[in-house]
């Protein structure tokens, strides 16, 4: 392989048939070179069991940075060129490869714009990574409740009017953080939100973990970059086809110092970022640009086919475009199949288990009322037919007589007593769950997936929250992030603190 020169880093007319990083990695892996650097398996020479299970080609491509392969901390060659192509594909000014998932992208995004004490406006149904980012930077959350669908038992998205009112009430907010889409595919009128925020000099940060596919088909919702958001964290692996943990941070430079973003990334990202993950973004980007419209046309057709069949099953309802009638929902991602199973008197958690154990069907999640199935570029009609058949059998053979109405799912909006960072570092004690009412929580508790905190550090635990946690426990939800894995106790602030966040 010839030397990769810095000409690759110059501004060029984008040619998305190019896969500079993936191609260079493949070429380097085939080079006859004696390696005295990390990783210690030295291509396919050291660990035969990994060669057998992963394949020799994968092991050869698991490398560290070298003169020809560039360095993600200060890219000047093939990585810089690949990132420029990614930025062009997503319509952003800059794009940064992230190798620890969109969790890390969100951390870097927030750290690069918030100083300790800065306020950020955000929905209550955010991923735990946002709260953890605020612990890291000392930011102050101002929550705005998203709309809630009581039939589905899920939060949707935020009405732009609520954001505008919240900004009037909190004139010192520095940034607004939004989901595009929510876990269940609901999108607000993001363009209007951007207009509202920018008129007030407020930044717009977007969690687009589940919207990596949006720019590549006209029937999908608008992406954050396309409507002028300042930054977006995008899970290329979730819906774009890259390897797991491969993500990106997209930046529009008008209001953002992108060099500060790079500094935040260098602080948070490993100095041994995976070339397999970064190269998979390069390949996925080329595929999305070249084949995305065709592949997502197929995915959307499969989603609509699934809806037509599943809605004929007695007791099951596939809800998609109907939620457009809800406030705060301007667009819906039809590739996310939110399947309401409440009519079977089964929880979504029970149906999730039945699908996997009895029918070898793996869906994204089950909650108390629904299951969520994702249709992607790799989904086949056979996969869809297997899902339809399995649900049909479950509806006939596992329907229960007992009603689920007593679940009474509703939106929880805890009171904030301490900033997340203050709560994280405060003295703590574990207290019996039945004695935690009116105590300040010192940990995050959530069902995973999707990883949305029921209660977070600094929030007041109420009887309502305790009842909801017990409800999830009774229904075998997978609860995570708490110190006591059985959740008989909750970690709370040791001293009683009465002053509220200012």
Coordinates of C-alpha atoms in Angstrom, one line a residue:
X1 CA 0.0 0.0 0.0
X2 CA 1.3 3.4 -0.9
X3 CA 1.6 6.2 1.7
X4 CA -1.6 8.0 2.6
X5 CA -0.8 11.7 2.2
X6 CA -2.4 14.7 3.7
X7 CA -4.0 15.5 0.4
X8 CA -6.8 13.3 1.7
X9 CA -7.5 15.8 4.4
X10 CA -8.1 18.7 2.0
X11 CA -11.6 19.9 1.2
X12 CA -12.9 18.0 -1.8
X13 CA -16.0 17.5 -3.8
X14 CA -17.5 14.5 -1.9
X15 CA -17.5 11.2 -3.6
X16 CA -19.4 8.8 -1.5
X17 CA -18.2 5.8 -3.4
X18 CA -15.0 6.4 -1.5
X19 CA -14.5 4.5 1.8
X20 CA -11.1 5.9 2.7
X21 CA -10.8 4.5 6.2
X22 CA -12.3 1.1 5.5
X23 CA -10.2 0.6 2.4
X24 CA -7.0 1.7 4.1
X25 CA -7.7 -0.5 7.1
X26 CA -8.2 -3.5 4.8
X27 CA -5.1 -2.7 2.9
X28 CA -3.0 -2.2 6.1
X29 CA -4.3 -5.5 7.5
X30 CA -2.9 -7.3 4.5
X31 CA 0.5 -5.6 4.7
X32 CA 3.4 -7.9 5.6
X33 CA 4.7 -5.9 8.6
X34 CA 6.3 -7.0 11.9
X35 CA 4.2 -5.4 14.7
X36 CA 5.8 -4.5 18.0
X37 CA 2.8 -2.3 19.1
X38 CA -0.5 -3.0 20.6
X39 CA -2.9 -4.8 20.5
X40 CA -1.1 -7.8 21.9
X41 CA -2.8 -10.4 19.8
X42 CA -0.8 -9.0 16.8
X43 CA -3.3 -9.4 14.0
X44 CA -4.1 -13.2 13.7
X45 CA -0.9 -14.4 15.2
X46 CA -1.5 -14.7 19.0
X47 CA -5.0 -16.0 19.9
X48 CA -6.2 -18.9 17.9
X49 CA -9.6 -19.2 19.7
X50 CA -10.4 -15.6 18.6
X51 CA -9.3 -16.4 15.0
X52 CA -11.8 -19.3 15.0
X53 CA -14.7 -17.4 16.5
X54 CA -14.2 -13.9 14.9
X55 CA -12.3 -14.9 11.8
X56 CA -8.7 -14.1 10.8
X57 CA -9.8 -11.1 8.7
X58 CA -11.4 -9.4 11.7
X59 CA -8.4 -10.1 13.9
X60 CA -6.0 -8.6 11.3
X61 CA -8.1 -5.4 11.1
X62 CA -8.1 -4.9 14.9
X63 CA -5.2 -2.5 15.0
X64 CA -3.9 0.6 16.7
X65 CA -3.0 3.9 15.1
X66 CA 0.0 4.1 12.8
X67 CA 1.5 6.7 10.4
X68 CA -0.7 5.6 7.5
X69 CA -3.9 5.0 9.5
X70 CA -4.2 8.5 11.1
X71 CA -5.3 9.2 14.6
X72 CA -8.8 10.1 15.7
X73 CA -7.6 12.5 18.4
X74 CA -6.1 14.8 15.8
X75 CA -7.0 13.5 12.4
X76 CA -5.1 14.7 9.3
X77 CA -5.4 11.8 6.9
X78 CA -7.9 9.0 6.2
X79 CA -9.9 9.5 9.3
X80 CA -10.3 13.2 8.6
X81 CA -11.4 12.4 5.0
X82 CA -13.9 9.8 6.3
X83 CA -15.3 12.3 8.8
X84 CA -15.8 14.9 6.1
X85 CA -17.7 12.4 4.0
X86 CA -19.9 11.6 7.0
X87 CA -20.5 15.3 7.6
X88 CA -21.6 15.7 4.0
X89 CA -23.9 12.7 4.2
X90 CA -25.7 14.1 7.2
X91 CA -25.6 17.7 6.1
X92 CA -23.5 19.0 9.0
X93 CA -20.4 21.2 9.0
X94 CA -18.3 18.7 11.0
X95 CA -18.7 15.0 12.0
X96 CA -16.7 13.2 14.7
X97 CA -16.4 9.4 15.0
X98 CA -17.4 8.1 18.5
X99 CA -16.5 4.6 19.5
X100 CA -18.3 4.3 22.9
X101 CA -21.8 4.7 21.6
X102 CA -24.1 7.7 21.6
X103 CA -23.8 7.7 25.4
X104 CA -20.3 9.1 24.9
X105 CA -21.5 11.4 22.1
X106 CA -24.1 12.9 24.4
X107 CA -21.4 13.3 27.2
X108 CA -19.1 15.1 24.8
X109 CA -21.9 17.3 23.3
X110 CA -23.1 18.5 26.7
X111 CA -19.5 18.9 28.1
X112 CA -18.5 21.1 25.2
X113 CA -21.2 23.7 25.7
X114 CA -22.2 23.7 29.4
X115 CA -20.2 25.2 32.3
X116 CA -20.9 24.3 35.9
X117 CA -24.2 25.9 36.9
X118 CA -25.5 26.4 33.4
X119 CA -29.1 25.5 32.8
X120 CA -30.3 23.1 30.2
X121 CA -34.0 22.5 29.2
X122 CA -34.8 18.9 28.5
X123 CA -37.7 16.4 28.4
X124 CA -38.2 14.0 31.4
X125 CA -38.0 11.0 29.1
X126 CA -34.3 11.5 28.3
X127 CA -31.7 8.6 28.4
X128 CA -29.6 8.2 31.5
X129 CA -26.5 9.4 29.6
X130 CA -27.9 13.0 29.8
X131 CA -28.1 12.9 33.6
X132 CA -24.7 11.4 33.8
X133 CA -23.3 14.2 31.6
X134 CA -24.8 16.7 34.0
X135 CA -23.1 15.0 36.8
X136 CA -19.8 15.3 34.9
X137 CA -20.2 19.0 34.0
X138 CA -22.3 20.4 36.9
X139 CA -25.1 21.5 34.7
X140 CA -28.6 22.2 36.0
X141 CA -31.6 20.4 34.5
X142 CA -34.9 22.2 33.8
X143 CA -37.4 19.5 32.9
X144 CA -40.3 20.0 30.6
X145 CA -42.9 17.2 30.5
X146 CA -43.5 15.6 27.2
X147 CA -46.9 14.6 26.1
X148 CA -48.2 11.3 27.5
X149 CA -50.3 8.6 25.7
X150 CA -52.3 6.9 28.5
X151 CA -53.5 4.2 26.1
X152 CA -49.9 3.2 25.3
X153 CA -48.6 4.1 28.7
X154 CA -45.6 5.9 27.2
X155 CA -44.2 9.4 26.9
X156 CA -44.2 11.0 23.5
X157 CA -42.4 14.2 22.5
X158 CA -42.6 17.8 23.7
X159 CA -45.0 20.4 22.3
X160 CA -42.9 23.4 21.0
X161 CA -45.3 25.7 22.9
X162 CA -44.2 24.2 26.2
X163 CA -40.6 24.8 25.2
X164 CA -41.3 28.4 24.4
X165 CA -43.1 29.0 27.7
X166 CA -40.3 27.3 29.6
X167 CA -37.7 29.5 28.0
X168 CA -39.8 32.6 28.9
X169 CA -39.8 31.4 32.5
X170 CA -36.1 30.5 32.5
X171 CA -34.4 33.2 30.6
X172 CA -30.9 32.1 31.6
X173 CA -31.2 28.6 29.9
X174 CA -28.1 28.0 27.7
X175 CA -29.3 25.0 25.7
X176 CA -32.4 22.9 24.9
X177 CA -31.9 19.1 24.6
X178 CA -34.4 17.1 22.5
X179 CA -35.1 13.6 21.4
X180 CA -35.5 13.1 17.6
X181 CA -37.2 10.6 17.8
X182 CA -38.2 9.2 21.2
X183 CA -37.6 5.5 21.7
X184 CA -41.0 4.8 20.2
X185 CA -40.5 7.0 17.1
X186 CA -42.3 10.2 18.0
X187 CA -40.8 13.5 16.7
X188 CA -41.8 17.0 17.6
X189 CA -41.8 20.0 15.2
X190 CA -38.0 20.3 15.6
X191 CA -37.7 23.0 13.0
X192 CA -40.0 25.3 15.0
X193 CA -38.2 24.5 18.2
X194 CA -34.9 25.5 16.5
X195 CA -36.4 28.8 15.4
X196 CA -37.8 29.5 18.9
X197 CA -34.5 28.7 20.5
X198 CA -32.2 30.5 18.1
X199 CA -34.3 33.7 18.3
X200 CA -33.5 33.6 22.1
X201 CA -29.8 32.8 21.6
X202 CA -30.3 29.3 23.0
X203 CA -28.4 26.3 21.6
X204 CA -30.3 23.2 20.3
X205 CA -28.8 19.8 21.1
X206 CA -30.4 16.7 19.7
X207 CA -30.3 13.1 20.8
X208 CA -30.7 11.3 17.5
X209 CA -29.7 7.9 18.7
X210 CA -32.6 6.3 17.0
X211 CA -32.7 8.5 14.0
X212 CA -29.5 7.8 12.1
X213 CA -31.6 6.8 9.1
X214 CA -33.7 10.0 8.8
X215 CA -31.7 11.8 6.1
X216 CA -31.9 9.0 3.7
X217 CA -35.6 8.7 2.8
X218 CA -38.2 11.3 2.1
X219 CA -40.9 9.5 4.1
X220 CA -38.8 9.6 7.3
X221 CA -38.9 12.6 9.7
X222 CA -36.5 15.5 9.3
X223 CA -33.1 15.1 10.9
X224 CA -31.7 17.6 13.4
X225 CA -29.0 18.8 11.0
X226 CA -31.5 19.5 8.2
X227 CA -33.5 21.9 10.4
X228 CA -30.5 23.8 11.8
X229 CA -29.9 22.1 15.2
X230 CA -26.5 23.0 16.6
X231 CA -25.4 19.5 17.4
X232 CA -26.7 15.9 17.1
X233 CA -25.6 12.7 18.6
X234 CA -26.3 9.9 16.2
X235 CA -26.2 6.1 16.7
X236 CA -24.9 4.9 13.3
X237 CA -25.0 1.4 14.7
X238 CA -28.7 1.4 15.7
X239 CA -30.4 2.2 12.4
X240 CA -27.5 3.0 10.0
X241 CA -25.9 -0.4 9.8
X242 CA -22.5 0.2 11.5
X243 CA -21.1 -2.1 14.2
X244 CA -22.4 -1.9 17.8
X245 CA -21.1 1.2 19.7
X246 CA -20.3 3.0 16.4
X247 CA -21.7 6.5 16.8
X248 CA -21.1 10.1 15.6
X249 CA -21.3 13.6 16.8
X250 CA -22.5 16.1 14.2
X251 CA -21.9 19.8 14.5
X252 CA -23.1 22.9 12.7
X253 CA -20.4 25.5 13.4
X254 CA -22.5 28.7 13.3
X255 CA -23.0 28.7 17.1
X256 CA -20.5 26.0 18.2
X257 CA -16.7 26.1 18.6
X258 CA -16.1 22.7 17.0
X259 CA -12.5 22.7 18.3
X260 CA -13.9 22.7 21.8
X261 CA -16.0 19.7 20.8
X262 CA -12.8 17.9 19.7
X263 CA -11.3 18.7 23.1
X264 CA -14.3 17.2 24.9
X265 CA -14.1 14.1 22.7
X266 CA -10.4 13.7 23.4
X267 CA -11.1 13.9 27.1
X268 CA -13.8 11.3 27.0
X269 CA -12.8 8.9 24.2
X270 CA -10.2 6.2 24.5
X271 CA -6.8 6.9 23.0
X272 CA -7.1 3.4 21.5
X273 CA -10.4 4.0 19.6
X274 CA -11.4 0.9 17.7
X275 CA -10.6 1.0 14.0
X276 CA -13.1 -1.7 13.4
X277 CA -15.9 0.6 14.7
X278 CA -14.6 3.7 13.0
X279 CA -14.2 1.9 9.7
X280 CA -17.7 0.4 10.0
X281 CA -19.1 4.0 10.1
X282 CA -17.2 4.7 6.9
X283 CA -18.7 1.7 5.2
X284 CA -22.2 2.3 6.6
X285 CA -22.1 5.9 5.4
X286 CA -21.2 4.8 1.9
X287 CA -24.1 2.3 1.9
X288 CA -26.6 4.8 3.3
X289 CA -25.8 7.4 0.6
X290 CA -25.8 4.9 -2.3
X291 CA -28.5 2.5 -1.2
X292 CA -30.4 4.2 1.7
X293 CA -33.4 5.3 -0.2
X294 CA -34.0 1.9 -1.8
X295 CA -33.3 0.1 1.5
X296 CA -35.6 2.3 3.6
X297 CA -38.3 2.1 1.0
X298 CA -38.2 -1.6 1.5
X299 CA -38.2 -1.2 5.3
X300 CA -41.2 1.2 5.2
X301 CA -43.1 -1.2 3.0
X302 CA -42.4 -4.0 5.4
X303 CA -43.5 -1.9 8.3
X304 CA -46.8 -1.0 6.6
X305 CA -47.3 -4.6 5.6
X306 CA -46.8 -5.6 9.3
X307 CA -49.3 -3.1 10.4
X308 CA -52.0 -4.3 8.0
X309 CA -51.6 -7.9 9.3
X310 CA -51.0 -7.3 13.0
X311 CA -54.0 -5.0 13.3
X312 CA -56.2 -7.9 12.2
X313 CA -55.1 -9.9 15.3
X314 CA -57.8 -9.7 18.0
X315 CA -56.5 -8.0 21.1
X316 CA -53.4 -6.5 19.4
X317 CA -53.0 -3.1 17.9
X318 CA -49.9 -1.8 16.0
X319 CA -49.9 2.0 16.6
X320 CA -47.9 4.2 14.4
X321 CA -49.2 7.1 12.4
X322 CA -52.2 7.4 14.8
X323 CA -50.0 9.1 17.4
X324 CA -49.7 12.0 15.0
X325 CA -53.0 13.2 16.5
X326 CA -51.2 13.7 19.9
X327 CA -49.9 17.1 20.8
X328 CA -46.1 17.3 20.6
X329 CA -45.9 14.8 17.8
X330 CA -45.4 16.3 14.3
X331 CA -43.8 13.2 12.7
X332 CA -43.6 9.5 13.4
X333 CA -40.9 7.0 12.4
X334 CA -42.9 4.2 10.8
X335 CA -39.9 1.8 11.0
X336 CA -40.6 1.5 14.8
X337 CA -43.5 -0.8 15.4
X338 CA -45.1 0.0 18.7
X339 CA -47.3 -3.0 19.2
X340 CA -49.9 -2.6 22.0
X341 CA -50.8 -6.0 23.6
X342 CA -53.0 -4.7 26.4
X343 CA -56.0 -6.3 24.8
X344 CA -54.6 -9.7 25.5
X345 CA -54.4 -8.9 29.2
X346 CA -50.7 -9.6 28.9
X347 CA -47.9 -7.2 29.6
X348 CA -45.5 -6.3 26.9
X349 CA -42.8 -7.9 29.2
X350 CA -44.7 -11.2 29.1
X351 CA -45.1 -11.1 25.3
X352 CA -41.4 -10.1 24.9
X353 CA -40.4 -13.3 26.8
X354 CA -42.9 -15.5 24.9
X355 CA -41.7 -14.3 21.5
X356 CA -38.1 -15.0 22.4
X357 CA -38.5 -18.3 24.3
X358 CA -41.2 -19.9 22.2
X359 CA -40.8 -18.5 18.7
X360 CA -37.1 -17.4 18.4
X361 CA -38.3 -13.8 17.8
X362 CA -36.2 -11.0 19.4
X363 CA -37.9 -7.6 19.6
X364 CA -36.2 -4.4 20.9
X365 CA -38.1 -4.2 24.2
X366 CA -41.2 -5.0 26.2
X367 CA -42.9 -2.5 28.6
X368 CA -46.1 -2.8 30.6
X369 CA -48.4 -2.4 27.6
X370 CA -46.3 -2.7 24.5
X371 CA -43.6 -4.4 22.6
X372 CA -41.3 -2.4 20.3
X373 CA -40.1 -4.1 17.1
X374 CA -37.6 -2.2 14.8
X375 CA -37.6 -2.7 11.1
X376 CA -34.3 -1.9 9.5
X377 CA -32.2 -2.2 6.4
X378 CA -31.5 -5.8 7.3
X379 CA -35.1 -6.9 8.0
X380 CA -36.6 -9.4 5.6
X381 CA -40.2 -10.3 4.8
X382 CA -39.5 -13.7 6.5
X383 CA -38.7 -11.9 9.7
X384 CA -41.9 -9.9 9.5
X385 CA -44.0 -13.0 8.8
X386 CA -42.4 -14.8 11.8
X387 CA -43.4 -11.9 14.0
X388 CA -46.9 -11.8 12.7
X389 CA -47.3 -15.6 13.1
X390 CA -45.9 -15.6 16.6
X391 CA -48.2 -12.8 17.7
X392 CA -51.2 -14.6 16.1
X393 CA -50.4 -17.8 18.1
X394 CA -49.8 -15.9 21.3
X395 CA -53.2 -14.1 20.9
X396 CA -54.9 -17.5 20.6
X397 CA -53.1 -19.5 23.2
X398 CA -51.8 -17.1 25.9
X399 CA -54.6 -14.6 26.3
X400 CA -55.5 -14.0 30.0
X401 CA -58.9 -13.2 31.5
X402 CA -57.6 -10.8 34.2
X403 CA -57.6 -7.2 33.2
X404 CA -54.5 -5.0 33.2
X405 CA -56.5 -1.8 34.0
X406 CA -55.1 -1.8 37.6
X407 CA -51.7 -0.9 36.2
X408 CA -52.8 2.7 36.0
X409 CA -49.6 3.9 34.3
X410 CA -49.1 7.6 34.4
X411 CA -46.3 10.2 33.9
X412 CA -44.0 10.8 36.8
X413 CA -42.4 14.2 37.3
X414 CA -40.2 14.2 40.4
X415 CA -39.2 17.4 42.2
X416 CA -35.5 18.3 42.0
X417 CA -33.9 19.2 45.3
X418 CA -30.2 19.0 44.4
X419 CA -28.2 19.3 41.2
X420 CA -27.3 15.9 39.8
X421 CA -23.6 16.5 40.5
X422 CA -24.2 17.6 44.1
X423 CA -26.3 14.5 44.8
X424 CA -23.8 12.2 43.2
X425 CA -21.0 13.5 45.6
X426 CA -23.1 13.9 48.7
X427 CA -23.0 11.5 51.7
X428 CA -25.4 8.6 51.1
X429 CA -27.1 5.7 52.9
X430 CA -29.2 2.8 51.8
X431 CA -32.8 2.9 53.1
X432 CA -35.6 0.3 52.9
X433 CA -37.7 1.1 49.8
X434 CA -40.9 1.4 52.0
X435 CA -39.2 4.1 54.0
X436 CA -37.8 6.2 51.2
X437 CA -40.8 8.5 50.6
X438 CA -39.7 12.2 50.8
X439 CA -36.0 11.3 50.8
X440 CA -33.6 12.7 48.1
X441 CA -32.5 10.0 45.7
X442 CA -28.7 9.5 45.3
X443 CA -28.8 7.1 42.3
X444 CA -30.6 6.5 39.0
X445 CA -33.2 3.7 38.8
X446 CA -34.6 2.7 35.4
X447 CA -36.0 -0.1 33.3
X448 CA -33.7 -1.1 30.5
X449 CA -34.3 -0.8 27.7
X450 CA -34.8 2.1 27.1
X451 CA -32.8 3.4 30.0
X452 CA -35.0 6.4 30.9
X453 CA -34.6 7.1 34.7
X454 CA -37.7 6.7 36.9
X455 CA -35.8 8.8 39.5
X456 CA -32.4 10.4 39.3
X457 CA -29.8 11.7 41.7
X458 CA -31.1 14.9 43.4
X459 CA -34.8 14.1 42.9
X460 CA -37.4 13.5 45.7
X461 CA -38.7 10.0 46.0
X462 CA -42.5 9.9 46.3
X463 CA -45.0 7.2 47.2
X464 CA -46.0 7.3 43.5
X465 CA -42.4 6.5 42.5
X466 CA -42.1 3.7 45.0
X467 CA -45.4 2.2 43.8
X468 CA -44.2 2.4 40.2
X469 CA -40.9 0.7 41.0
X470 CA -42.8 -2.1 42.8
X471 CA -45.1 -2.5 39.8
X472 CA -42.2 -2.9 37.5
X473 CA -40.6 -5.4 39.9
X474 CA -43.8 -7.5 40.1
X475 CA -43.9 -7.6 36.3
X476 CA -40.3 -8.7 36.0
X477 CA -39.0 -5.6 34.3
X478 CA -35.2 -5.5 34.0
X479 CA -34.3 -2.7 36.4
X480 CA -30.8 -1.3 36.4
X481 CA -28.2 1.2 37.7
X482 CA -29.2 0.9 41.4
X483 CA -26.8 -0.2 44.1
X484 CA -29.1 -2.8 45.5
X485 CA -29.7 -5.1 42.5
X486 CA -32.9 -6.5 44.1
X487 CA -34.2 -3.0 44.9
X488 CA -35.2 -3.8 48.4
X489 CA -33.4 -0.6 49.4
X490 CA -32.7 2.7 47.6
X491 CA -29.6 4.9 47.9
X492 CA -30.6 8.3 49.3
X493 CA -28.8 11.4 50.6
X494 CA -27.8 10.9 54.2
X495 CA -28.6 14.4 55.5
X496 CA -32.0 16.1 55.0
X497 CA -31.5 19.0 52.6
X498 CA -34.3 21.5 52.3
X499 CA -33.0 24.1 49.9
X500 CA -34.1 23.7 46.3
X501 CA -32.1 24.2 43.2
X502 CA -31.6 27.9 42.3

